[in-house]
Amino acid sequence: MTLKHNLLTRALGAILLPGLCMCSGNSNATDTTDYSSVGEVADTLTFHAKYLTIADLGNGTVRVDIADPWNEDATLGRYALVDRDSTIPEGLPNDINIIRTPVERAAVYSSVHTGGLAELEALDCLKAVADGAYFPPADTVAALLKAGKVIDVGKSESPSTEKLAASRAEIVLRSPMQGLNSGTLPENMVAVECADYLEPTPIGRAEWILLLGELTGRRDEARQILTDVIDNYTDLVFKATTAKSPRPKVLTETEQSGVWYVPAGQSYQARMLTDAGAFYPWGAEEGTGSLPLSLEKVAERAIDADVWLVRGYGYTPSAKTLVAQNPRYAAFKPVKDGNVYGCDTAERPIFNDIAFHPDRILADYVAIFHPDAMPDYELKYFSK
């Protein structure tokens, strides 16, 4: 067994990537399914996501369960995706929401998910969005809004019920927030709770592209996207694992209104930093969201960081802009050494790409942390 094989096996184990299952149900079989016992009869299609389960029950029906990230004994939503040419099966549990697929009319609250629809070439089903003003001019959705082909229903946390009704959407893709109510939907409109942003691993989050594929009738396209992402991600982890340079200590983001939010240790963002061959000071902290810290608490662990990754909107953060914002940043080692890497999120689609294409952001990370591993690579999101 070669050294590369051993290291690649270790890299694969580190990011927990079991093989993809490419099986599907027999649509010609007689429907004798007991739909209350899905786990015993279904072909499971998801293997990496913690909060999403998709299972093909055959006969044109796909079961989708979305777990509650804040209550392990509860679900956010249970769905039966039934092909428009198939009969709705009998025996479905009472709490199942039925969605006819491919969906013809959808409201989508996040640009992450409209981006996924665009990649699947399924934007024709998009009829409404939230926070329309935040779509950049280059985004296809901005053009659809301008042409009046898509309705802006207002803020995602308090959308207009009247505008949603006017869109005649069959489903609403929205991102649930702990303790917050996303509002009442018009009758016969089904909320699909997209908790992908809370997944603890980048591949787990990327697997949610399969949900968009099932909703839009683009299963094969979604699977291919995920397969390519896993292949690319695995290759990059191998490069980081075999890099000759030492693991740099990495600091992220800045203080905002007196609070410095850093990724919690069980978040997919923290996982990506580790997968890219960095030491992340808060990697052992529990939680899948963000940790609210003071500048002093951040300095205790990361004033001696080797690299500082910062995102800004409308400008590219640098050592100079950081010190201008807060002179105390001058004490941090990356500022002194000139190892601040900034990303202008108004120009670089890092927030959208990190969801379904974590491999693209990981490539930047590996190139920054271990330039010897990617000598010919040009950064796509960050710049120094």
C-alpha positions as a Markdown table, in Angstrom:
| # | Residue | x | y | z |
|---|---|---|---|---|
| 1 | Met | 0.0 | 0.0 | 0.0 |
| 2 | Thr | 1.5 | 3.4 | -1.0 |
| 3 | Leu | 2.1 | 6.4 | 1.2 |
| 4 | Lys | -0.4 | 8.4 | -0.9 |
| 5 | His | -3.0 | 5.7 | -0.4 |
| 6 | Asn | -2.5 | 5.7 | 3.4 |
| 7 | Leu | -2.6 | 9.5 | 3.6 |
| 8 | Leu | -5.6 | 9.7 | 1.3 |
| 9 | Thr | -7.4 | 7.2 | 3.5 |
| 10 | Arg | -6.6 | 9.2 | 6.6 |
| 11 | Ala | -7.9 | 12.4 | 4.8 |
| 12 | Leu | -11.1 | 10.7 | 3.8 |
| 13 | Gly | -11.6 | 9.5 | 7.4 |
| 14 | Ala | -11.0 | 13.0 | 8.7 |
| 15 | Ile | -13.9 | 14.5 | 6.7 |
| 16 | Leu | -16.2 | 11.5 | 7.1 |
| 17 | Leu | -17.2 | 10.9 | 3.5 |
| 18 | Pro | -19.0 | 7.5 | 3.1 |
| 19 | Gly | -19.7 | 6.5 | -0.4 |
| 20 | Leu | -22.7 | 7.9 | -2.3 |
| 21 | Cys | -25.6 | 5.6 | -2.9 |
| 22 | Met | -27.0 | 5.9 | -6.4 |
| 23 | Cys | -29.9 | 3.5 | -6.1 |
| 24 | Ser | -33.6 | 4.4 | -6.7 |
| 25 | Gly | -36.9 | 2.7 | -6.2 |
| 26 | Asn | -38.8 | 0.7 | -8.8 |
| 27 | Ser | -41.6 | 3.0 | -10.0 |
| 28 | Asn | -43.4 | 0.1 | -11.7 |
| 29 | Ala | -43.9 | -2.0 | -8.5 |
| 30 | Thr | -47.3 | -2.4 | -6.8 |
| 31 | Asp | -47.6 | 0.2 | -4.0 |
| 32 | Thr | -47.9 | -1.9 | -0.9 |
| 33 | Thr | -45.7 | 0.3 | 1.2 |
| 34 | Asp | -46.2 | 1.0 | 4.9 |
| 35 | Tyr | -45.3 | 4.6 | 4.8 |
| 36 | Ser | -45.2 | 4.9 | 8.6 |
| 37 | Ser | -42.0 | 2.7 | 8.6 |
| 38 | Val | -39.9 | 4.5 | 6.1 |
| 39 | Gly | -36.6 | 3.3 | 7.4 |
| 40 | Glu | -37.4 | -0.3 | 6.6 |
| 41 | Val | -38.5 | 0.2 | 3.0 |
| 42 | Ala | -36.8 | 3.2 | 1.5 |
| 43 | Asp | -33.6 | 3.8 | -0.5 |
| 44 | Thr | -31.8 | 6.4 | 1.5 |
| 45 | Leu | -30.3 | 9.2 | -0.7 |
| 46 | Thr | -28.6 | 11.2 | 2.0 |
| 47 | Phe | -25.5 | 10.2 | 4.0 |
| 48 | His | -23.6 | 13.3 | 5.1 |
| 49 | Ala | -26.2 | 15.8 | 6.4 |
| 50 | Lys | -27.2 | 15.6 | 10.1 |
| 51 | Tyr | -30.5 | 17.4 | 9.8 |
| 52 | Leu | -31.7 | 16.2 | 6.4 |
| 53 | Thr | -32.9 | 12.7 | 5.4 |
| 54 | Ile | -34.2 | 12.0 | 1.9 |
| 55 | Ala | -35.5 | 8.5 | 1.0 |
| 56 | Asp | -36.9 | 7.2 | -2.2 |
| 57 | Leu | -40.0 | 5.2 | -1.4 |
| 58 | Gly | -40.6 | 4.2 | -5.0 |
| 59 | Asn | -43.7 | 4.7 | -7.1 |
| 60 | Gly | -43.0 | 8.4 | -7.6 |
| 61 | Thr | -42.8 | 9.3 | -3.9 |
| 62 | Val | -39.8 | 10.7 | -2.0 |
| 63 | Arg | -39.8 | 11.1 | 1.8 |
| 64 | Val | -38.0 | 14.1 | 3.3 |
| 65 | Asp | -37.5 | 14.7 | 7.0 |
| 66 | Ile | -35.8 | 17.8 | 8.4 |
| 67 | Ala | -34.7 | 17.5 | 12.0 |
| 68 | Asp | -34.8 | 20.2 | 14.6 |
| 69 | Pro | -31.3 | 21.3 | 15.3 |
| 70 | Trp | -32.3 | 22.7 | 18.7 |
| 71 | Asn | -34.3 | 19.7 | 19.8 |
| 72 | Glu | -33.0 | 16.2 | 19.0 |
| 73 | Asp | -36.4 | 14.6 | 19.6 |
| 74 | Ala | -38.3 | 16.9 | 17.2 |
| 75 | Thr | -38.5 | 17.7 | 13.5 |
| 76 | Leu | -38.9 | 21.0 | 11.7 |
| 77 | Gly | -40.8 | 19.3 | 8.8 |
| 78 | Arg | -41.8 | 16.0 | 7.3 |
| 79 | Tyr | -42.7 | 15.9 | 3.6 |
| 80 | Ala | -43.8 | 13.5 | 0.9 |
| 81 | Leu | -42.6 | 14.7 | -2.5 |
| 82 | Val | -45.0 | 13.0 | -5.0 |
| 83 | Asp | -44.4 | 13.2 | -8.7 |
| 84 | Arg | -47.2 | 15.0 | -10.5 |
| 85 | Asp | -47.8 | 11.9 | -12.7 |
| 86 | Ser | -48.2 | 9.6 | -9.7 |
| 87 | Thr | -51.1 | 9.0 | -7.3 |
| 88 | Ile | -50.7 | 10.3 | -3.8 |
| 89 | Pro | -50.2 | 7.1 | -1.7 |
| 90 | Glu | -52.5 | 6.0 | 1.0 |
| 91 | Gly | -51.3 | 5.5 | 4.5 |
| 92 | Leu | -49.1 | 8.6 | 4.9 |
| 93 | Pro | -48.8 | 9.9 | 8.5 |
| 94 | Asn | -51.0 | 12.8 | 9.4 |
| 95 | Asp | -48.1 | 15.2 | 9.9 |
| 96 | Ile | -46.7 | 14.7 | 6.4 |
| 97 | Asn | -46.8 | 17.7 | 4.1 |
| 98 | Ile | -47.5 | 16.7 | 0.5 |
| 99 | Ile | -45.5 | 18.5 | -2.2 |
| 100 | Arg | -46.1 | 17.8 | -5.9 |
| 101 | Thr | -42.9 | 17.6 | -7.9 |
| 102 | Pro | -41.4 | 19.1 | -9.9 |
| 103 | Val | -42.5 | 22.2 | -8.1 |
| 104 | Glu | -43.8 | 24.8 | -10.5 |
| 105 | Arg | -44.0 | 27.9 | -8.3 |
| 106 | Ala | -41.7 | 28.6 | -5.3 |
| 107 | Ala | -40.9 | 31.4 | -3.0 |
| 108 | Val | -37.2 | 31.4 | -1.8 |
| 109 | Tyr | -36.0 | 33.6 | 1.1 |
| 110 | Ser | -32.2 | 33.1 | 0.8 |
| 111 | Ser | -29.9 | 33.8 | -2.1 |
| 112 | Val | -28.0 | 30.7 | -1.2 |
| 113 | His | -31.0 | 28.6 | -2.3 |
| 114 | Thr | -31.8 | 30.8 | -5.4 |
| 115 | Gly | -28.1 | 30.2 | -6.4 |
| 116 | Gly | -28.7 | 26.5 | -6.0 |
| 117 | Leu | -31.7 | 26.6 | -8.2 |
| 118 | Ala | -29.8 | 28.6 | -10.8 |
| 119 | Glu | -27.0 | 26.0 | -10.9 |
| 120 | Leu | -29.6 | 23.3 | -11.4 |
| 121 | Glu | -31.2 | 25.4 | -14.2 |
| 122 | Ala | -34.4 | 25.4 | -12.3 |
| 123 | Leu | -35.0 | 29.2 | -11.8 |
| 124 | Asp | -38.1 | 29.0 | -13.9 |
| 125 | Cys | -40.0 | 27.9 | -10.8 |
| 126 | Leu | -38.9 | 30.9 | -8.8 |
| 127 | Lys | -41.9 | 33.3 | -8.3 |
| 128 | Ala | -41.0 | 35.2 | -5.1 |
| 129 | Val | -37.9 | 36.1 | -3.0 |
| 130 | Ala | -37.3 | 37.9 | 0.3 |
| 131 | Asp | -34.9 | 40.8 | 0.8 |
| 132 | Gly | -34.8 | 41.5 | -3.0 |
| 133 | Ala | -32.7 | 44.6 | -2.6 |
| 134 | Tyr | -29.7 | 42.6 | -1.5 |
| 135 | Phe | -29.4 | 40.6 | -4.7 |
| 136 | Pro | -26.4 | 42.2 | -6.6 |
| 137 | Pro | -27.0 | 43.5 | -10.1 |
| 138 | Ala | -25.1 | 40.7 | -11.7 |
| 139 | Asp | -27.3 | 38.1 | -10.1 |
| 140 | Thr | -30.0 | 36.6 | -12.4 |
| 141 | Val | -32.6 | 37.1 | -9.7 |
| 142 | Ala | -32.0 | 40.9 | -9.7 |
| 143 | Ala | -32.9 | 40.9 | -13.4 |
| 144 | Leu | -36.0 | 38.8 | -12.8 |
| 145 | Leu | -37.1 | 41.2 | -10.1 |
| 146 | Lys | -36.5 | 44.2 | -12.4 |
| 147 | Ala | -38.5 | 42.6 | -15.1 |
| 148 | Gly | -41.4 | 41.9 | -12.7 |
| 149 | Lys | -41.1 | 38.1 | -13.2 |
| 150 | Val | -40.3 | 37.6 | -9.5 |
| 151 | Ile | -42.1 | 39.3 | -6.5 |
| 152 | Asp | -40.1 | 40.7 | -3.5 |
| 153 | Val | -42.2 | 39.8 | -0.4 |
| 154 | Gly | -40.2 | 42.0 | 1.9 |
| 155 | Lys | -38.0 | 41.0 | 4.8 |
| 156 | Ser | -37.5 | 37.2 | 5.4 |
| 157 | Glu | -38.3 | 37.5 | 9.1 |
| 158 | Ser | -41.6 | 39.3 | 8.4 |
| 159 | Pro | -42.7 | 38.7 | 4.8 |
| 160 | Ser | -45.9 | 40.2 | 3.3 |
| 161 | Thr | -48.6 | 37.6 | 3.4 |
| 162 | Glu | -50.5 | 39.4 | 0.7 |
| 163 | Lys | -47.5 | 39.4 | -1.7 |
| 164 | Leu | -46.8 | 35.7 | -0.9 |
| 165 | Ala | -50.4 | 34.9 | -1.8 |
| 166 | Ala | -50.0 | 36.9 | -5.0 |
| 167 | Ser | -47.0 | 34.8 | -6.0 |
| 168 | Arg | -49.2 | 31.7 | -5.8 |
| 169 | Ala | -46.1 | 29.8 | -4.6 |
| 170 | Glu | -46.6 | 26.1 | -3.7 |
| 171 | Ile | -43.7 | 26.0 | -1.4 |
| 172 | Val | -41.6 | 28.5 | 0.6 |
| 173 | Leu | -37.9 | 27.7 | 1.2 |
| 174 | Arg | -36.9 | 29.5 | 4.3 |
| 175 | Ser | -34.1 | 29.3 | 6.9 |
| 176 | Pro | -35.4 | 28.6 | 10.5 |
| 177 | Met | -34.1 | 30.6 | 13.4 |
| 178 | Gln | -34.2 | 29.5 | 17.0 |
| 179 | Gly | -37.0 | 31.2 | 18.9 |
| 180 | Leu | -38.2 | 33.2 | 15.9 |
| 181 | Asn | -41.4 | 32.7 | 14.0 |
| 182 | Ser | -41.1 | 33.2 | 10.3 |
| 183 | Gly | -44.8 | 34.2 | 10.0 |
| 184 | Thr | -48.0 | 32.6 | 8.8 |
| 185 | Leu | -48.2 | 31.4 | 5.2 |
| 186 | Pro | -51.2 | 31.6 | 3.0 |
| 187 | Glu | -53.4 | 28.5 | 2.8 |
| 188 | Asn | -52.0 | 25.5 | 0.9 |
| 189 | Met | -48.5 | 27.0 | 0.9 |
| 190 | Val | -45.9 | 24.6 | 2.4 |
| 191 | Ala | -42.9 | 25.8 | 4.3 |
| 192 | Val | -39.7 | 23.9 | 3.7 |
| 193 | Glu | -37.4 | 24.6 | 6.6 |
| 194 | Cys | -33.9 | 24.8 | 5.2 |
| 195 | Ala | -31.6 | 24.3 | 8.2 |
| 196 | Asp | -28.6 | 23.6 | 6.1 |
| 197 | Tyr | -26.6 | 26.5 | 7.6 |
| 198 | Leu | -26.5 | 24.7 | 10.9 |
| 199 | Glu | -24.9 | 21.5 | 9.6 |
| 200 | Pro | -21.7 | 20.7 | 11.4 |
| 201 | Thr | -19.7 | 19.6 | 8.3 |
| 202 | Pro | -19.3 | 21.3 | 4.9 |
| 203 | Ile | -20.1 | 18.2 | 3.0 |
| 204 | Gly | -23.2 | 17.8 | 5.2 |
| 205 | Arg | -24.4 | 21.2 | 4.2 |
| 206 | Ala | -23.5 | 20.7 | 0.5 |
| 207 | Glu | -25.7 | 17.6 | 0.5 |
| 208 | Trp | -28.7 | 19.8 | 0.8 |
| 209 | Ile | -28.4 | 20.5 | -3.0 |
| 210 | Leu | -30.1 | 17.1 | -3.2 |
| 211 | Leu | -33.2 | 18.5 | -1.7 |
| 212 | Leu | -33.4 | 21.2 | -4.3 |
| 213 | Gly | -32.8 | 18.5 | -6.9 |
| 214 | Glu | -35.7 | 16.4 | -5.6 |
| 215 | Leu | -38.1 | 19.4 | -5.5 |
| 216 | Thr | -37.3 | 20.5 | -9.0 |
| 217 | Gly | -37.0 | 17.2 | -10.8 |
| 218 | Arg | -33.2 | 17.6 | -11.1 |
| 219 | Arg | -32.0 | 14.6 | -9.1 |
| 220 | Asp | -29.3 | 13.5 | -11.5 |
| 221 | Glu | -27.9 | 17.0 | -11.8 |
| 222 | Ala | -27.9 | 17.5 | -8.1 |
| 223 | Arg | -26.1 | 14.2 | -7.5 |
| 224 | Gln | -23.4 | 15.1 | -10.0 |
| 225 | Ile | -22.8 | 18.4 | -8.4 |
| 226 | Leu | -22.4 | 16.8 | -5.0 |
| 227 | Thr | -20.2 | 14.0 | -6.3 |
| 228 | Asp | -17.9 | 16.6 | -7.9 |
| 229 | Val | -17.8 | 18.6 | -4.7 |
| 230 | Ile | -16.8 | 15.6 | -2.7 |
| 231 | Asp | -14.1 | 14.6 | -5.1 |
| 232 | Asn | -12.6 | 18.1 | -5.1 |
| 233 | Tyr | -12.9 | 18.5 | -1.4 |
| 234 | Thr | -11.2 | 15.2 | -0.7 |
| 235 | Asp | -8.3 | 16.1 | -3.1 |
| 236 | Leu | -7.8 | 19.4 | -1.3 |
| 237 | Val | -7.8 | 17.8 | 2.2 |
| 238 | Phe | -5.2 | 15.4 | 0.9 |
| 239 | Lys | -3.0 | 18.3 | -0.3 |
| 240 | Ala | -3.4 | 20.0 | 3.1 |
| 241 | Thr | -2.6 | 16.8 | 5.0 |
| 242 | Thr | 0.5 | 16.2 | 3.0 |
| 243 | Ala | 1.8 | 19.8 | 3.0 |
| 244 | Lys | 5.3 | 20.3 | 4.3 |
| 245 | Ser | 4.5 | 23.7 | 5.9 |
| 246 | Pro | 3.4 | 23.8 | 9.6 |
| 247 | Arg | -0.2 | 24.4 | 10.5 |
| 248 | Pro | -0.8 | 28.1 | 10.9 |
| 249 | Lys | -3.0 | 29.5 | 13.7 |
| 250 | Val | -6.0 | 31.2 | 12.1 |
| 251 | Leu | -8.2 | 34.1 | 13.3 |
| 252 | Thr | -11.4 | 35.1 | 11.5 |
| 253 | Glu | -13.7 | 38.1 | 11.3 |
| 254 | Thr | -13.6 | 41.3 | 13.5 |
| 255 | Glu | -15.4 | 43.0 | 16.3 |
| 256 | Gln | -18.8 | 44.4 | 15.4 |
| 257 | Ser | -20.6 | 46.8 | 17.8 |
| 258 | Gly | -18.6 | 45.5 | 20.7 |
| 259 | Val | -19.0 | 41.8 | 19.9 |
| 260 | Trp | -16.6 | 39.5 | 18.0 |
| 261 | Tyr | -18.4 | 36.6 | 16.5 |
| 262 | Val | -16.2 | 33.6 | 15.7 |
| 263 | Pro | -17.3 | 30.2 | 14.4 |
| 264 | Ala | -18.1 | 27.6 | 17.1 |
| 265 | Gly | -16.0 | 24.5 | 17.1 |
| 266 | Gln | -18.7 | 22.2 | 15.7 |
| 267 | Ser | -19.7 | 24.5 | 12.9 |
| 268 | Tyr | -19.0 | 23.7 | 9.3 |
| 269 | Gln | -16.8 | 26.9 | 9.0 |
| 270 | Ala | -14.5 | 25.7 | 11.8 |
| 271 | Arg | -14.4 | 22.3 | 10.2 |
| 272 | Met | -13.3 | 23.8 | 6.9 |
| 273 | Leu | -10.4 | 25.6 | 8.6 |
| 274 | Thr | -9.2 | 22.4 | 10.2 |
| 275 | Asp | -9.7 | 20.5 | 6.9 |
| 276 | Ala | -7.5 | 23.1 | 5.2 |
| 277 | Gly | -4.7 | 22.3 | 7.6 |
| 278 | Ala | -5.0 | 25.2 | 10.1 |
| 279 | Phe | -5.1 | 25.3 | 13.8 |
| 280 | Tyr | -8.3 | 27.0 | 14.9 |
| 281 | Pro | -8.2 | 28.4 | 18.5 |
| 282 | Trp | -11.9 | 27.7 | 19.2 |
| 283 | Gly | -12.0 | 24.3 | 17.5 |
| 284 | Ala | -12.8 | 22.5 | 20.8 |
| 285 | Glu | -15.7 | 24.8 | 21.7 |
| 286 | Glu | -19.2 | 23.3 | 21.4 |
| 287 | Gly | -21.9 | 24.7 | 19.1 |
| 288 | Thr | -22.6 | 24.8 | 15.4 |
| 289 | Gly | -23.3 | 28.6 | 15.2 |
| 290 | Ser | -21.1 | 31.5 | 16.3 |
| 291 | Leu | -19.5 | 32.4 | 19.7 |
| 292 | Pro | -20.0 | 36.0 | 20.8 |
| 293 | Leu | -16.8 | 37.2 | 22.3 |
| 294 | Ser | -15.1 | 40.4 | 23.4 |
| 295 | Leu | -11.9 | 41.7 | 21.7 |
| 296 | Glu | -10.1 | 40.9 | 24.9 |
| 297 | Lys | -11.2 | 37.3 | 24.9 |
| 298 | Val | -10.3 | 36.9 | 21.3 |
| 299 | Ala | -6.8 | 38.4 | 21.9 |
| 300 | Glu | -6.2 | 35.9 | 24.7 |
| 301 | Arg | -6.2 | 33.0 | 22.2 |
| 302 | Ala | -5.4 | 34.6 | 18.9 |
| 303 | Ile | -3.3 | 37.8 | 19.2 |
| 304 | Asp | -0.4 | 35.6 | 18.0 |
| 305 | Ala | -2.3 | 34.1 | 15.1 |
| 306 | Asp | -0.4 | 33.6 | 11.9 |
| 307 | Val | -3.2 | 34.4 | 9.5 |
| 308 | Trp | -6.3 | 36.6 | 9.7 |
| 309 | Leu | -9.2 | 36.0 | 7.4 |
| 310 | Val | -11.7 | 39.0 | 7.2 |
| 311 | Arg | -14.8 | 39.5 | 5.2 |
| 312 | Gly | -16.2 | 43.0 | 4.4 |
| 313 | Tyr | -19.0 | 44.3 | 2.2 |
| 314 | Gly | -18.2 | 46.9 | -0.4 |
| 315 | Tyr | -14.4 | 46.9 | 0.3 |
| 316 | Thr | -11.6 | 44.4 | 0.7 |
| 317 | Pro | -10.4 | 44.4 | 4.3 |
| 318 | Ser | -6.6 | 44.8 | 4.9 |
| 319 | Ala | -4.2 | 45.5 | 7.7 |
| 320 | Lys | -4.6 | 49.2 | 7.0 |
| 321 | Thr | -8.4 | 49.2 | 7.0 |
| 322 | Leu | -8.5 | 47.1 | 10.2 |
| 323 | Val | -6.2 | 49.5 | 12.1 |
| 324 | Ala | -8.3 | 52.4 | 10.8 |
| 325 | Gln | -11.4 | 50.8 | 12.2 |
| 326 | Asn | -9.8 | 50.0 | 15.6 |
| 327 | Pro | -6.2 | 50.9 | 16.5 |
| 328 | Arg | -6.1 | 48.0 | 19.0 |
| 329 | Tyr | -5.9 | 45.6 | 16.0 |
| 330 | Ala | -2.4 | 46.8 | 15.4 |
| 331 | Ala | -1.3 | 44.6 | 18.3 |
| 332 | Phe | -2.3 | 41.4 | 16.4 |
| 333 | Lys | 0.5 | 39.5 | 14.8 |
| 334 | Pro | -1.1 | 39.1 | 11.4 |
| 335 | Val | -1.4 | 42.9 | 11.1 |
| 336 | Lys | 2.3 | 43.3 | 12.0 |
| 337 | Asp | 3.4 | 40.5 | 9.6 |
| 338 | Gly | 1.1 | 41.6 | 6.8 |
| 339 | Asn | -0.8 | 38.3 | 6.8 |
| 340 | Val | -4.4 | 39.7 | 6.7 |
| 341 | Tyr | -6.5 | 38.3 | 3.9 |
| 342 | Gly | -9.7 | 40.1 | 3.0 |
| 343 | Cys | -12.8 | 39.2 | 0.9 |
| 344 | Asp | -15.2 | 41.8 | -0.4 |
| 345 | Thr | -18.5 | 39.8 | -0.2 |
| 346 | Ala | -20.2 | 42.4 | -2.5 |
| 347 | Glu | -17.9 | 41.3 | -5.3 |
| 348 | Arg | -17.1 | 37.7 | -4.3 |
| 349 | Pro | -20.0 | 35.2 | -3.9 |
| 350 | Ile | -18.4 | 33.5 | -0.9 |
| 351 | Phe | -21.6 | 33.3 | 1.2 |
| 352 | Asn | -23.5 | 31.5 | -1.6 |
| 353 | Asp | -20.6 | 29.3 | -2.8 |
| 354 | Ile | -19.7 | 28.1 | 0.7 |
| 355 | Ala | -23.1 | 26.3 | 1.0 |
| 356 | Phe | -23.1 | 24.0 | -2.0 |
| 357 | His | -19.5 | 24.4 | -3.1 |
| 358 | Pro | -17.3 | 24.4 | 0.0 |
| 359 | Asp | -14.5 | 23.0 | -2.1 |
| 360 | Arg | -14.1 | 26.3 | -3.9 |
| 361 | Ile | -13.6 | 28.2 | -0.6 |
| 362 | Leu | -11.4 | 25.4 | 0.8 |
| 363 | Ala | -9.1 | 25.8 | -2.2 |
| 364 | Asp | -8.5 | 29.4 | -1.1 |
| 365 | Tyr | -7.9 | 28.3 | 2.4 |
| 366 | Val | -5.4 | 25.6 | 1.5 |
| 367 | Ala | -3.5 | 28.0 | -0.8 |
| 368 | Ile | -3.3 | 30.6 | 2.0 |
| 369 | Phe | -2.3 | 28.2 | 4.8 |
| 370 | His | 0.0 | 26.0 | 2.7 |
| 371 | Pro | 1.1 | 27.8 | -0.5 |
| 372 | Asp | 3.7 | 25.1 | -1.1 |
| 373 | Ala | 0.8 | 22.6 | -1.7 |
| 374 | Met | -0.8 | 24.8 | -4.4 |
| 375 | Pro | 2.0 | 26.8 | -6.0 |
| 376 | Asp | 0.1 | 27.8 | -9.2 |
| 377 | Tyr | -3.2 | 28.6 | -7.6 |
| 378 | Glu | -4.7 | 32.1 | -7.9 |
| 379 | Leu | -7.0 | 33.1 | -5.0 |
| 380 | Lys | -10.6 | 33.6 | -6.0 |
| 381 | Tyr | -12.2 | 35.0 | -2.9 |
| 382 | Phe | -9.5 | 36.5 | -0.7 |
| 383 | Ser | -6.6 | 38.8 | -1.4 |
| 384 | Lys | -3.7 | 40.1 | 0.7 |
